[in-house]
């Protein structure tokens, strides 16, 4: 069945190239992209057209780092740096997800909120609880959110109520991977919480599992100075933080590393060489006073940087806000260093919020023929009609000024979900 969306179509073709298609048709066959046309081709004349008028049709968003069980306390606990914040807020909240019924209620609301915000792809941390992790995967899939979810591994440096023995962590990871086969749109990703939470034995186990089953990995890297010092004490044989993950085979092209705020040239070169994907989380870096990531430098060096909300170190689920926050953070870094090369462009922000995550998941960039549609329709027509405003400028304005109230439609895997 042929269908088409009509409107102003914008795609992130590369970190520097915005594909702009004014007043065009995005044609689909059974939910999969056929192509983008200024006029409906004759042989597609029978397509039923959903006309979004002067609205903007964007790729939907990929939030490549957030914590499902932390969603409920977003916007609270704003007064501590990372390690104290984990002890005071994150760990006690995550404990509640030992109860599957509690998890079900909260994860259902989270999944709906993601779709309402136009986020159809995620890489998400659950808690260490296997059954609740499976519930999270189920609720996301039901709502139309695709991507990766990880059962968190943590067998040390955690309070007794939120800590596994190494054996438990290994066995539960295997049980979770087995049960995850039930899902098609949401896949498992190995998730050592961060180096300090895992013994070397557990990291070695996860590295072997990754190699045997060709699994992706997500974790945190060089977020905060106290954390980096702790890693130095716990792993004295590793010169830098990244070497802990690398030592155990957890640092390659299928790895997401959240933050990388304090990654120096050597650490960034290692990420680039291995193809590791840094995930920039500007809101969280601000809230937890972690620092300002050298994201422009990473992009210049050719790294595949993604964006993450890092809910609830971060204070918003909106990837529009997350893009704006990343642009603002880069400008703050630029003004602090008196260096305009620290600034990032709208092309880079939009790419990091969409195509970068898409490509981590094995898809091409932009709206690619043959792939099922992931799109969001943003209605900015209530804003002033400025003379001669370009679609690129309207995208910038949308990032700064619009939110979920302006999202008119969301498509995931070719199906309209909102
Ligand atoms: N490092 C280890 N755990 C966490 C977490 O839950 N949030 C953030 N921001 N950093 C972490
Ligand atoms: Fe995080």
mmCIF file with all atom_site columns, C-alpha atoms and ligand atoms in Angstrom, residues 67 70 82 85-86 193-194 220 223 259 284 288 310, ligand 1:
data_model
loop_
_atom_site.group_PDB
_atom_site.id
_atom_site.type_symbol
_atom_site.label_atom_id
_atom_site.label_alt_id
_atom_site.label_comp_id
_atom_site.label_asym_id
_atom_site.label_entity_id
_atom_site.label_seq_id
_atom_site.pdbx_PDB_ins_code
_atom_site.Cartn_x
_atom_site.Cartn_y
_atom_site.Cartn_z
_atom_site.occupancy
_atom_site.B_iso_or_equiv
_atom_site.pdbx_formal_charge
_atom_site.auth_seq_id
_atom_site.auth_comp_id
_atom_site.auth_asym_id
_atom_site.auth_atom_id
_atom_site.pdbx_PDB_model_num
ATOM   1  C CA . UNK A 1 67  ? 18.085 5.327  32.782 1.00 0.00 ? 67  UNK A CA 1
ATOM   2  C CA . UNK A 1 70  ? 15.452 7.164  37.185 1.00 0.00 ? 70  UNK A CA 1
ATOM   3  C CA . UNK A 1 82  ? 27.911 12.201 40.590 1.00 0.00 ? 82  UNK A CA 1
ATOM   4  C CA . UNK A 1 85  ? 24.114 11.782 43.779 1.00 0.00 ? 85  UNK A CA 1
ATOM   5  C CA . UNK A 1 86  ? 24.219 8.045  43.047 1.00 0.00 ? 86  UNK A CA 1
ATOM   6  C CA . UNK A 1 193 ? 27.057 0.229  35.076 1.00 0.00 ? 193 UNK A CA 1
ATOM   7  C CA . UNK A 1 194 ? 30.539 1.789  35.086 1.00 0.00 ? 194 UNK A CA 1
ATOM   8  C CA . UNK A 1 220 ? 29.829 5.446  31.371 1.00 0.00 ? 220 UNK A CA 1
ATOM   9  C CA . UNK A 1 223 ? 32.097 11.768 33.435 1.00 0.00 ? 223 UNK A CA 1
ATOM   10 C CA . UNK A 1 259 ? 29.643 11.457 28.780 1.00 0.00 ? 259 UNK A CA 1
ATOM   11 C CA . UNK A 1 284 ? 23.257 15.827 32.981 1.00 0.00 ? 284 UNK A CA 1
ATOM   12 C CA . UNK A 1 288 ? 25.727 16.939 38.201 1.00 0.00 ? 288 UNK A CA 1
ATOM   13 C CA . UNK A 1 310 ? 20.690 10.840 30.629 1.00 0.00 ? 310 UNK A CA 1
HETATM 14 N N1 . LIG B 2 .   ? 27.653 6.531  36.433 1.00 0.00 ? 1   LIG B N1 1
HETATM 15 C C1 . LIG B 2 .   ? 27.281 5.368  36.983 1.00 0.00 ? 1   LIG B C1 1
HETATM 16 N N2 . LIG B 2 .   ? 25.955 5.313  37.162 1.00 0.00 ? 1   LIG B N2 1
HETATM 17 C C2 . LIG B 2 .   ? 25.456 6.461  36.686 1.00 0.00 ? 1   LIG B C2 1
HETATM 18 C C3 . LIG B 2 .   ? 24.133 6.987  36.591 1.00 0.00 ? 1   LIG B C3 1
HETATM 19 O O1 . LIG B 2 .   ? 23.149 6.377  36.968 1.00 0.00 ? 1   LIG B O1 1
HETATM 20 N N3 . LIG B 2 .   ? 24.025 8.226  36.025 1.00 0.00 ? 1   LIG B N3 1
HETATM 21 C C4 . LIG B 2 .   ? 25.101 8.927  35.588 1.00 0.00 ? 1   LIG B C4 1
HETATM 22 N N4 . LIG B 2 .   ? 24.916 10.133 35.056 1.00 0.00 ? 1   LIG B N4 1
HETATM 23 N N5 . LIG B 2 .   ? 26.347 8.467  35.689 1.00 0.00 ? 1   LIG B N5 1
HETATM 24 C C5 . LIG B 2 .   ? 26.524 7.241  36.231 1.00 0.00 ? 1   LIG B C5 1
#
